Tab-separated table of C-alpha atoms in Angstrom:
chain	number	residue	atom	x	y	z
L	23	MET	CA	-34.065	-32.624	-11.307
L	24	LEU	CA	-31.589	-31.210	-8.792
L	25	ARG	CA	-33.827	-32.363	-5.955
L	26	ASN	CA	-33.834	-35.874	-7.417
L	27	TYR	CA	-30.022	-35.874	-7.609
L	28	PHE	CA	-29.737	-35.071	-3.918
L	29	LYS	CA	-32.404	-37.628	-2.948
L	30	ILE	CA	-30.409	-40.376	-4.666
L	31	ALA	CA	-27.190	-38.991	-3.180
L	32	TRP	CA	-28.672	-39.164	0.323
L	33	TRP	CA	-29.839	-42.737	-0.299
L	34	ASN	CA	-26.312	-43.725	-1.435
L	35	ILE	CA	-24.770	-42.105	1.638
L	36	LYS	CA	-27.074	-44.075	3.938
L	37	LYS	CA	-26.309	-47.225	1.986
L	38	ASN	CA	-22.523	-46.799	2.412
L	39	LYS	CA	-22.292	-45.609	6.014
L	40	GLY	CA	-18.668	-46.741	6.490
L	41	PHE	CA	-17.550	-44.875	3.378
L	42	PHE	CA	-19.482	-41.803	4.551
L	43	ALA	CA	-18.011	-41.926	8.085
L	44	LEU	CA	-14.395	-42.254	6.901
L	45	ASN	CA	-14.698	-39.410	4.435
L	46	PHE	CA	-16.706	-37.224	6.815
L	47	ILE	CA	-14.105	-37.466	9.588
L	48	GLY	CA	-11.152	-36.857	7.245
L	49	LEU	CA	-12.802	-33.910	5.505
L	50	TYR	CA	-14.170	-32.457	8.762
L	51	ILE	CA	-10.739	-32.271	10.429
L	52	SER	CA	-9.182	-30.683	7.346
L	53	VAL	CA	-12.035	-28.226	6.780
L	54	VAL	CA	-11.993	-27.069	10.429
L	55	ALA	CA	-8.206	-26.580	10.240
L	56	CYS	CA	-8.552	-24.783	6.924
L	57	ILE	CA	-11.254	-22.416	8.214
L	58	LEU	CA	-9.211	-21.613	11.342
L	59	ILE	CA	-6.131	-20.875	9.218
L	60	ALA	CA	-8.253	-18.721	6.907
L	61	LEU	CA	-9.624	-16.788	9.905
L	62	ILE	CA	-6.067	-16.092	11.073
L	63	ILE	CA	-5.119	-14.800	7.617
L	64	LEU	CA	-8.323	-12.741	7.258
L	65	TYR	CA	-7.789	-11.286	10.737
L	66	GLU	CA	-4.160	-10.351	10.125
L	67	THR	CA	-4.949	-8.781	6.732
L	68	SER	CA	-7.806	-6.713	8.187
L	69	PHE	CA	-5.619	-4.557	10.447
L	70	ASP	CA	-6.537	-0.855	10.415
L	71	ASN	CA	-9.165	-1.329	7.675
L	72	HIS	CA	-11.723	0.369	9.929
L	73	ALA	CA	-9.863	3.696	10.080
L	74	GLY	CA	-9.847	6.635	7.793
L	75	ASN	CA	-12.913	6.086	5.631
L	76	ALA	CA	-12.049	7.771	2.307
L	77	LEU	CA	-8.808	9.242	3.649
L	78	SER	CA	-5.302	7.978	3.105
L	79	ILE	CA	-3.779	8.008	6.567
L	80	TYR	CA	-0.025	8.052	7.086
L	81	ARG	CA	2.275	7.847	10.063
L	82	VAL	CA	5.389	10.005	9.986
L	83	VAL	CA	8.529	7.920	10.507
L	84	ASP	CA	12.120	8.923	11.143
L	85	ASN	CA	14.813	7.502	8.864
L	86	SER	CA	18.140	8.707	10.252
L	87	ALA	CA	21.611	7.999	8.950
L	88	SER	CA	24.870	8.429	10.834
L	89	PRO	CA	28.469	7.312	10.372
L	90	THR	CA	27.588	4.164	12.351
L	91	GLY	CA	24.637	3.197	10.134
L	92	LYS	CA	20.922	3.721	9.559
L	93	THR	CA	18.326	4.059	12.296
L	94	LEU	CA	14.651	3.574	11.429
L	95	SER	CA	12.047	4.620	13.977
L	96	ALA	CA	8.316	5.294	14.069
L	97	VAL	CA	8.868	7.604	17.038
L	98	THR	CA	9.209	11.274	16.095
L	99	PRO	CA	9.897	14.492	18.076
L	100	TYR	CA	6.896	15.924	19.938
L	101	PRO	CA	7.022	19.372	18.232
L	102	LEU	CA	6.704	17.772	14.764
L	103	ALA	CA	2.901	17.948	14.426
L	104	ALA	CA	2.816	21.634	15.430
L	105	ALA	CA	5.556	22.417	12.891
L	106	MET	CA	3.619	20.521	10.193
L	107	ARG	CA	0.450	22.503	10.963
L	108	ALA	CA	2.400	25.774	10.702
L	109	ALA	CA	3.948	24.739	7.378
L	110	MET	CA	0.691	23.280	5.993
L	111	SER	CA	-2.004	25.695	7.135
L	112	ASP	CA	-4.512	24.217	4.652
L	113	GLN	CA	-4.099	20.722	6.105
L	114	GLN	CA	-6.387	20.173	9.078
L	115	LEU	CA	-5.881	16.445	9.699
L	116	ILE	CA	-2.551	16.356	11.518
L	117	SER	CA	-2.509	14.600	14.870
L	118	GLN	CA	0.142	14.258	17.588
L	119	ILE	CA	-0.143	11.518	20.209
L	120	HIS	CA	1.880	10.070	23.038
L	121	TYR	CA	1.606	6.360	23.784
L	122	GLU	CA	1.903	5.213	27.379
L	123	LYS	CA	2.397	1.446	27.523
L	124	ASP	CA	1.234	1.127	31.126
L	125	ASP	CA	0.700	3.331	34.147
L	126	GLN	CA	-1.133	3.481	37.450
L	127	VAL	CA	-4.664	4.820	37.710
L	128	SER	CA	-5.977	5.849	41.131
L	129	ILE	CA	-9.675	6.210	41.971
L	130	GLY	CA	-9.941	7.148	45.627
L	131	ASP	CA	-8.294	4.315	47.536
L	132	LYS	CA	-8.438	1.937	44.577
L	133	LYS	CA	-5.447	1.530	42.297
L	134	PHE	CA	-5.412	-0.065	38.850
L	135	LYS	CA	-2.559	-1.009	36.536
L	136	GLU	CA	-3.685	0.279	33.152
L	137	LYS	CA	-2.193	-0.587	29.774
L	138	ASN	CA	-2.382	1.157	26.414
L	139	ILE	CA	-3.042	4.779	27.351
L	140	ILE	CA	-2.970	7.330	24.536
L	141	PHE	CA	-2.619	11.086	24.970
L	142	ALA	CA	-4.503	12.324	21.891
L	143	ASP	CA	-5.397	15.693	20.459
L	144	SER	CA	-8.743	16.832	19.054
L	145	VAL	CA	-7.825	15.696	15.519
L	146	PHE	CA	-7.396	12.066	16.576
L	147	PRO	CA	-11.124	11.103	16.266
L	148	ASN	CA	-11.153	12.400	12.683
L	149	LEU	CA	-8.446	9.898	11.745
L	150	PHE	CA	-9.470	7.067	14.068
L	151	PRO	CA	-13.257	7.323	14.574
L	152	LEU	CA	-14.701	6.760	18.063
L	153	ALA	CA	-18.150	5.304	18.729
L	154	VAL	CA	-19.439	7.325	21.695
L	155	LYS	CA	-21.623	5.368	24.143
L	156	GLU	CA	-21.937	7.955	26.922
L	157	GLY	CA	-20.938	11.587	27.361
L	158	SER	CA	-19.309	13.779	24.715
L	159	ILE	CA	-15.866	13.888	23.140
L	160	GLN	CA	-16.135	17.479	21.903
L	161	ARG	CA	-14.310	18.969	24.903
L	162	ALA	CA	-12.604	15.785	26.042
L	163	LEU	CA	-9.595	16.024	23.706
L	164	ALA	CA	-9.666	19.773	23.104
L	165	GLU	CA	-9.081	20.853	26.711
L	166	PRO	CA	-6.725	19.664	29.462
L	167	GLY	CA	-7.914	17.537	32.359
L	168	PHE	CA	-10.246	15.129	30.560
L	169	ALA	CA	-10.180	11.419	29.821
L	170	ILE	CA	-12.162	9.036	27.629
L	171	LEU	CA	-12.616	5.441	28.754
L	172	THR	CA	-13.523	2.402	26.713
L	173	GLU	CA	-16.592	0.431	27.829
L	174	LYS	CA	-14.413	-2.370	29.167
L	175	THR	CA	-12.247	0.035	31.185
L	176	ALA	CA	-15.226	1.990	32.535
L	177	GLU	CA	-16.849	-1.226	33.747
L	178	ARG	CA	-13.607	-2.341	35.395
L	179	TYR	CA	-13.271	0.979	37.236
L	180	PHE	CA	-16.902	1.746	38.132
L	181	GLY	CA	-18.895	-1.434	37.508
L	182	LYS	CA	-22.450	-0.652	36.359
L	183	GLU	CA	-22.334	2.895	37.744
L	184	ASN	CA	-22.262	5.926	35.480
L	185	ALA	CA	-18.640	6.853	34.723
L	186	ILE	CA	-19.287	10.352	33.314
L	187	GLY	CA	-17.997	13.101	35.581
L	188	ARG	CA	-16.034	10.734	37.820
L	189	ARG	CA	-12.496	11.737	38.816
L	190	ILE	CA	-9.396	9.626	38.300
L	191	ARG	CA	-5.685	10.276	38.844
L	192	LEU	CA	-3.135	9.070	36.312
L	193	ALA	CA	0.422	8.082	37.310
L	194	ASN	CA	-0.006	10.223	40.432
L	195	LEU	CA	0.767	13.171	38.149
L	196	VAL	CA	-2.484	14.517	36.745
L	197	ASP	CA	-6.151	14.577	37.817
L	198	LEU	CA	-8.671	13.810	35.095
L	199	GLU	CA	-12.426	13.942	34.701
L	200	VAL	CA	-14.117	11.190	32.678
L	201	ALA	CA	-15.859	13.018	29.824
L	202	ALA	CA	-17.012	10.105	27.673
L	203	VAL	CA	-17.220	6.350	27.317
L	204	VAL	CA	-16.584	4.911	23.860
L	205	ALA	CA	-16.898	1.465	22.311
L	206	ASN	CA	-13.982	-0.886	22.784
L	207	PRO	CA	-11.538	-0.444	19.885
L	208	ALA	CA	-11.238	-3.168	17.297
L	209	SER	CA	-8.559	-5.682	18.210
L	210	ASN	CA	-7.140	-5.544	14.677
L	211	THR	CA	-5.428	-2.179	15.055
L	212	HIS	CA	-1.786	-1.170	15.381
L	213	LEU	CA	-2.855	1.420	17.988
L	214	PRO	CA	-4.724	-0.320	20.846
L	215	TYR	CA	-6.047	1.783	23.715
L	216	ASN	CA	-8.028	1.407	26.933
L	217	MET	CA	-7.986	5.096	27.783
L	218	LEU	CA	-7.651	8.326	25.817
L	219	VAL	CA	-6.368	11.423	27.605
L	220	SER	CA	-6.347	14.927	26.182
L	221	TYR	CA	-2.907	15.686	24.762
L	222	LEU	CA	-2.960	19.045	26.543
L	223	SER	CA	-2.742	17.065	29.809
L	224	PHE	CA	0.550	15.509	28.716
L	225	LYS	CA	3.633	16.947	30.380
L	226	SER	CA	7.316	16.252	30.635
L	227	ASP	CA	6.963	14.364	33.940
L	228	PHE	CA	5.552	11.397	31.993
L	229	ILE	CA	8.913	10.960	30.226
L	230	GLY	CA	11.240	11.606	33.139
L	231	GLY	CA	11.097	15.397	33.210
L	232	ILE	CA	12.668	15.899	29.767
L	233	PRO	CA	11.171	18.968	28.025
L	234	ILE	CA	8.753	17.848	25.306
L	235	ASP	CA	9.311	20.944	23.178
L	236	GLN	CA	12.831	19.876	22.211
L	237	TRP	CA	13.432	18.362	18.778
L	238	GLY	CA	16.033	15.970	20.066
L	239	VAL	CA	13.596	14.146	22.377
L	240	HIS	CA	12.427	10.738	21.079
L	241	SER	CA	10.307	8.931	23.634
L	242	ALA	CA	6.906	7.605	22.541
L	243	GLY	CA	5.499	10.348	20.329
L	244	PHE	CA	3.786	9.560	17.024
L	245	ALA	CA	2.536	11.930	14.340
L	246	TYR	CA	-0.256	11.090	11.866
L	247	ILE	CA	-1.670	12.889	8.863
L	248	GLY	CA	-4.745	12.301	6.697
L	249	LEU	CA	-4.405	13.061	2.991
L	250	SER	CA	-6.610	12.629	-0.064
L	251	GLY	CA	-4.084	11.558	-2.719
L	252	GLU	CA	-0.595	10.206	-3.471
L	253	ASN	CA	0.522	13.498	-4.995
L	254	LYS	CA	-0.191	15.187	-1.677
L	255	ALA	CA	1.915	12.536	0.052
L	256	ARG	CA	4.921	13.420	-2.078
L	257	HIS	CA	4.295	17.128	-1.479
L	258	THR	CA	4.052	16.491	2.263
L	259	GLU	CA	7.414	14.710	2.284
L	260	THR	CA	8.922	17.759	0.605
L	261	ILE	CA	7.531	19.952	3.393
L	262	LEU	CA	8.877	17.498	5.982
L	263	ALA	CA	12.330	17.917	4.435
L	264	SER	CA	12.053	21.697	4.866
L	265	ILE	CA	11.023	21.196	8.520
L	266	VAL	CA	14.139	19.093	9.088
L	267	ALA	CA	16.300	21.798	7.517
L	268	LYS	CA	14.667	24.474	9.658
L	269	TYR	CA	14.513	22.830	13.091
L	270	ILE	CA	17.003	19.987	13.262
L	271	HIS	CA	20.655	21.025	13.267
L	272	GLN	CA	21.949	17.719	12.011
L	273	GLU	CA	25.339	18.971	10.817
L	274	ASN	CA	26.447	19.463	14.431
L	275	ILE	CA	25.922	15.860	15.481
L	276	GLY	CA	26.722	14.072	12.215
L	277	ILE	CA	23.220	12.608	11.844
L	278	LYS	CA	21.144	13.079	8.734
L	279	THR	CA	17.426	13.000	9.600
L	280	GLU	CA	14.752	12.283	7.022
L	281	PHE	CA	11.036	12.156	7.765
L	282	LYS	CA	8.953	9.873	5.540
L	283	LEU	CA	5.269	8.935	5.361
L	284	GLN	CA	4.329	5.350	6.132
L	285	PRO	CA	0.868	4.278	4.905
L	286	LEU	CA	-1.437	3.084	7.671
L	287	HIS	CA	-2.034	-0.287	5.993
L	288	ASP	CA	1.726	-0.933	5.937
L	289	ILE	CA	2.297	-0.545	9.685
L	290	HIS	CA	1.160	-4.006	10.796
L	291	TYR	CA	3.410	-5.785	8.268
L	292	ASN	CA	6.531	-3.615	8.127
L	293	GLN	CA	9.271	-5.170	10.248
L	294	LEU	CA	11.574	-2.130	9.877
L	295	TYR	CA	9.613	-0.144	12.486
L	296	ALA	CA	8.391	-3.113	14.564
L	297	HIS	CA	10.364	-2.197	17.693
L	298	ASN	CA	8.401	1.061	18.085
L	299	ASN	CA	4.889	-0.135	17.306
L	300	PRO	CA	2.356	-0.109	20.168
L	301	SER	CA	1.012	-3.413	18.816
L	302	TYR	CA	2.796	-6.387	17.263
L	303	THR	CA	3.781	-6.679	13.613
L	304	ILE	CA	3.661	-9.759	11.432
L	305	ASN	CA	5.642	-10.893	8.414
L	306	TYR	CA	3.731	-11.715	5.229
L	307	SER	CA	5.878	-14.841	4.804
L	308	TYR	CA	4.221	-16.245	7.958
L	309	LEU	CA	0.793	-15.799	6.371
L	310	TYR	CA	1.982	-17.468	3.154
L	311	LEU	CA	3.388	-20.362	5.199
L	312	ILE	CA	0.224	-21.109	7.183
L	313	GLY	CA	-1.812	-20.635	3.990
L	314	ALA	CA	0.309	-23.312	2.313
L	315	ILE	CA	-0.203	-25.611	5.314
L	316	GLY	CA	-3.966	-25.171	5.026
L	317	LEU	CA	-3.813	-25.901	1.293
L	318	PHE	CA	-1.814	-29.102	1.840
L	319	LEU	CA	-4.233	-30.263	4.541
L	320	MET	CA	-7.150	-29.712	2.196
L	321	LEU	CA	-5.438	-31.478	-0.692
L	322	ALA	CA	-4.636	-34.449	1.558
L	323	ALA	CA	-8.330	-34.766	2.529
L	324	CYS	CA	-9.397	-34.515	-1.123
L	325	ILE	CA	-6.894	-37.207	-2.066
L	326	ASN	CA	-8.266	-39.477	0.665
L	327	TYR	CA	-11.761	-39.001	-0.713
L	328	THR	CA	-10.621	-39.698	-4.273
L	329	ASN	CA	-8.809	-42.881	-3.241
L	330	LEU	CA	-11.749	-44.194	-1.220
L	331	SER	CA	-14.222	-43.325	-3.977
L	332	THR	CA	-12.231	-45.078	-6.695
L	333	ALA	CA	-11.776	-48.068	-4.369
L	334	LEU	CA	-15.583	-48.202	-4.091
L	335	ALA	CA	-15.941	-48.093	-7.871
L	336	ILE	CA	-16.154	-51.882	-8.332
L	337	LYS	CA	-18.977	-52.065	-5.771
L	338	LYS	CA	-20.907	-49.393	-7.693
L	339	SER	CA	-20.315	-50.899	-11.155
L	340	LYS	CA	-23.651	-52.767	-11.292
L	341	GLU	CA	-25.533	-49.603	-10.330
L	342	VAL	CA	-23.836	-47.802	-13.221
L	343	GLY	CA	-24.675	-50.671	-15.599
L	344	VAL	CA	-28.371	-50.642	-14.671
L	345	ARG	CA	-28.649	-46.885	-15.071
L	346	LYS	CA	-26.896	-46.872	-18.435
L	347	THR	CA	-29.166	-49.693	-19.653
L	348	MET	CA	-32.176	-47.572	-18.662
L	349	GLY	CA	-30.861	-44.708	-20.783
L	350	ALA	CA	-28.731	-42.667	-18.384
L	351	THR	CA	-25.952	-40.781	-20.146
L	352	ARG	CA	-22.426	-40.418	-18.868
L	353	TYR	CA	-23.078	-36.705	-18.285
L	354	TYR	CA	-26.137	-37.557	-16.145
L	355	LEU	CA	-24.162	-40.073	-14.100
L	356	MET	CA	-21.307	-37.612	-13.542
L	357	LYS	CA	-23.793	-35.055	-12.204
L	358	GLN	CA	-25.306	-37.731	-9.955
L	359	PHE	CA	-21.950	-38.778	-8.461
L	360	LEU	CA	-20.879	-35.149	-8.093
L	361	SER	CA	-24.117	-34.381	-6.226
L	362	GLU	CA	-23.144	-37.074	-3.708
L	363	THR	CA	-19.821	-35.354	-3.179
L	364	PHE	CA	-21.428	-31.906	-2.887
L	365	LEU	CA	-23.921	-33.235	-0.350
L	366	LEU	CA	-21.243	-34.931	1.750
L	367	THR	CA	-18.871	-31.960	1.698
L	368	GLY	CA	-21.823	-29.631	2.359
L	369	LEU	CA	-22.629	-31.535	5.556
L	370	VAL	CA	-18.938	-31.412	6.491
L	371	VAL	CA	-18.693	-27.657	5.891
L	372	ILE	CA	-21.880	-26.958	7.892
L	373	ALA	CA	-20.605	-29.045	10.823
L	374	ALA	CA	-17.166	-27.408	10.639
L	375	THR	CA	-18.650	-23.899	10.421
L	376	PHE	CA	-20.708	-24.363	13.579
L	377	SER	CA	-17.889	-26.030	15.533
L	378	VAL	CA	-15.221	-23.422	14.655
L	379	ARG	CA	-16.682	-21.148	17.337
L	380	PHE	CA	-15.703	-23.700	20.006
L	381	PHE	CA	-12.116	-23.944	18.750
L	382	LEU	CA	-11.515	-20.184	18.426
L	383	PRO	CA	-11.012	-19.431	22.155
L	384	VAL	CA	-8.343	-22.140	22.328
L	385	LEU	CA	-6.677	-20.787	19.190
L	386	ASN	CA	-6.765	-17.203	20.503
L	387	ASP	CA	-5.181	-18.248	23.802
L	388	PHE	CA	-2.536	-20.334	22.087
L	389	LEU	CA	-1.545	-17.662	19.532
L	390	ASP	CA	-2.325	-14.650	21.769
L	391	LYS	CA	-4.769	-13.176	19.256
L	392	ASN	CA	-8.267	-11.704	19.434
L	393	ILE	CA	-10.066	-13.220	16.473
L	394	PRO	CA	-13.753	-12.458	17.177
L	395	LEU	CA	-16.057	-15.387	17.994
L	396	ASP	CA	-18.691	-13.827	15.729
L	397	TRP	CA	-16.416	-14.300	12.748
L	398	ALA	CA	-19.089	-14.494	10.053
L	399	ASN	CA	-18.790	-11.603	7.601
L	400	PHE	CA	-18.776	-11.237	3.827
L	401	ARG	CA	-15.128	-12.253	3.414
L	402	SER	CA	-15.300	-15.303	5.685
L	403	ILE	CA	-18.638	-16.537	4.293
L	404	PHE	CA	-17.341	-16.105	0.740
L	405	PHE	CA	-14.294	-18.173	1.707
L	406	VAL	CA	-16.410	-20.966	3.240
L	407	ILE	CA	-18.641	-21.190	0.147
L	408	SER	CA	-15.593	-21.144	-2.148
L	409	LEU	CA	-13.983	-23.844	0.008
L	410	TRP	CA	-17.105	-26.029	-0.274
L	411	ILE	CA	-17.173	-25.733	-4.068
L	412	ALA	CA	-13.409	-26.278	-4.452
L	413	VAL	CA	-13.311	-29.322	-2.138
L	414	SER	CA	-16.354	-30.853	-3.834
L	415	LEU	CA	-14.862	-30.492	-7.293
L	416	LEU	CA	-11.351	-31.602	-6.315
L	417	SER	CA	-12.683	-34.605	-4.389
L	418	GLY	CA	-15.493	-35.704	-6.642
L	419	LEU	CA	-14.609	-34.847	-10.216
L	420	TYR	CA	-12.195	-37.703	-10.944
L	421	PRO	CA	-14.222	-40.440	-9.147
L	422	ALA	CA	-17.333	-39.274	-11.049
L	423	PHE	CA	-15.376	-39.455	-14.300
L	424	VAL	CA	-14.167	-43.009	-13.534
L	425	LEU	CA	-17.525	-44.360	-12.336
L	426	SER	CA	-19.536	-42.883	-15.192
L	427	GLY	CA	-17.088	-44.370	-17.705
L	428	PHE	CA	-17.883	-48.041	-16.973
L	429	ASN	CA	-19.245	-50.063	-19.897
L	430	ALA	CA	-22.857	-51.025	-19.194
L	431	ILE	CA	-22.662	-54.638	-20.453
L	432	THR	CA	-19.344	-55.347	-18.752
L	433	ALA	CA	-20.641	-53.894	-15.499
L	434	LEU	CA	-23.879	-55.935	-15.577
L	435	LYS	CA	-21.956	-59.147	-16.251
L	436	SER	CA	-19.824	-58.403	-13.153
L	437	LYS	CA	-16.661	-58.558	-15.235
L	438	ILE	CA	-15.164	-55.471	-13.596
L	439	SER	CA	-12.858	-57.057	-11.079
L	440	ALA	CA	-10.129	-54.460	-11.073
L	441	LEU	CA	-9.629	-50.846	-12.000
L	442	LYS	CA	-7.735	-49.740	-15.074
L	443	LYS	CA	-3.991	-49.367	-14.801
L	444	SER	CA	-4.293	-45.591	-15.288
L	445	VAL	CA	-6.647	-45.315	-12.296
L	446	VAL	CA	-4.385	-47.462	-10.116
L	447	ALA	CA	-1.364	-45.413	-11.203
L	448	LEU	CA	-3.182	-42.193	-10.291
L	449	ARG	CA	-4.108	-43.545	-6.854
L	450	LYS	CA	-0.492	-44.520	-6.229
L	451	GLY	CA	0.605	-41.065	-7.349
L	452	LEU	CA	-1.883	-39.399	-5.014
L	453	VAL	CA	-0.702	-41.497	-2.069
L	454	THR	CA	2.914	-40.587	-2.889
L	455	PHE	CA	1.947	-36.903	-3.038
L	456	GLN	CA	0.283	-37.217	0.387
L	457	PHE	CA	3.410	-38.797	1.818
L	458	LEU	CA	5.692	-36.097	0.401
L	459	THR	CA	3.527	-33.218	1.647
L	460	ALA	CA	3.309	-34.829	5.089
L	461	GLN	CA	7.121	-34.999	5.207
L	462	ILE	CA	7.406	-31.333	4.220
């Protein structure tokens, strides 16, 4: 039966090529725009989902208050992680890093300007897993003098040659041996990197010669901790308060320091610490706004389809009359007309899905994002299928209801010369809605 519905639907589409072309173009443009907007939202809401596995990972942030006001910063003193390990001997997943935005890398006579360099300790891979492609990371972050390159960086430095064991010099300050090559990090992370250097190789010269063992130094140090429950988070904040009381003599300078835990999934969206983040942050209101734009675009296309379908109703009246005379019920006719809509929107969605790949590079360049070209995953496919069903129902339900409601005798006698006032009123209302949303 379903096969028969779609056969008739395909015949009707071929019979009304102009109707099909108008609706196809209108729906195609809206569906492509809607999928692209959805990919932006899915990308932005996927930040840091790859890290931590079953752990709850937190970044330690500094909330300071002084007579002049509050200062919120994600940067913390370099000795903080060591003090946390001493105060929490049972907690193994505490990591201290230093983020270097850019620096010079020398390989013999060649010089490279490298961005996103992280000095990381041996705990870092336990919080932010690394996919090793060559070499070993066991010694790389546990001993001084080693570096880990991403695949992209290793190819830029050494081409197709083996990078393991090669020597590089960073910032003309420290010589490093390449110990491993790892997969390029996901672009949807608040902590991008092209190179990882053992934290034991980090020295004060990288921050202008200021001693890194002083609690008053705030440069580009970040502390992370992996916990297994919210109760532990509250307990950890209590310990952080005791560390402040022990090491930071705030009464002398009139500043009250308070260390808090910021959940990893909050980092990309929290504007309070945006000025310190290695990557950009985004406001949820922006995602709601573009989501609303996508919704309005889709509604406008559905309204166009509804208006064109009801305008075609008089032309289809005789077909309805013949079918009803032969015993077709209103329910049968509604399913038939809905199958036409599902077939048309299905073709639109398939065409839009395949063509999105060609629009993504332009979108990425325009918005400075890295949405992957291979965007198909469970969430995106679920969205596309849901979009197909929603558009089909919104576009086709009312026209199917109107067409299937024609009286058989009146339709066969060709006495349907105009639509009912209620249908005309609805079409006018839909056009008005389109106009208002376009103005907004």
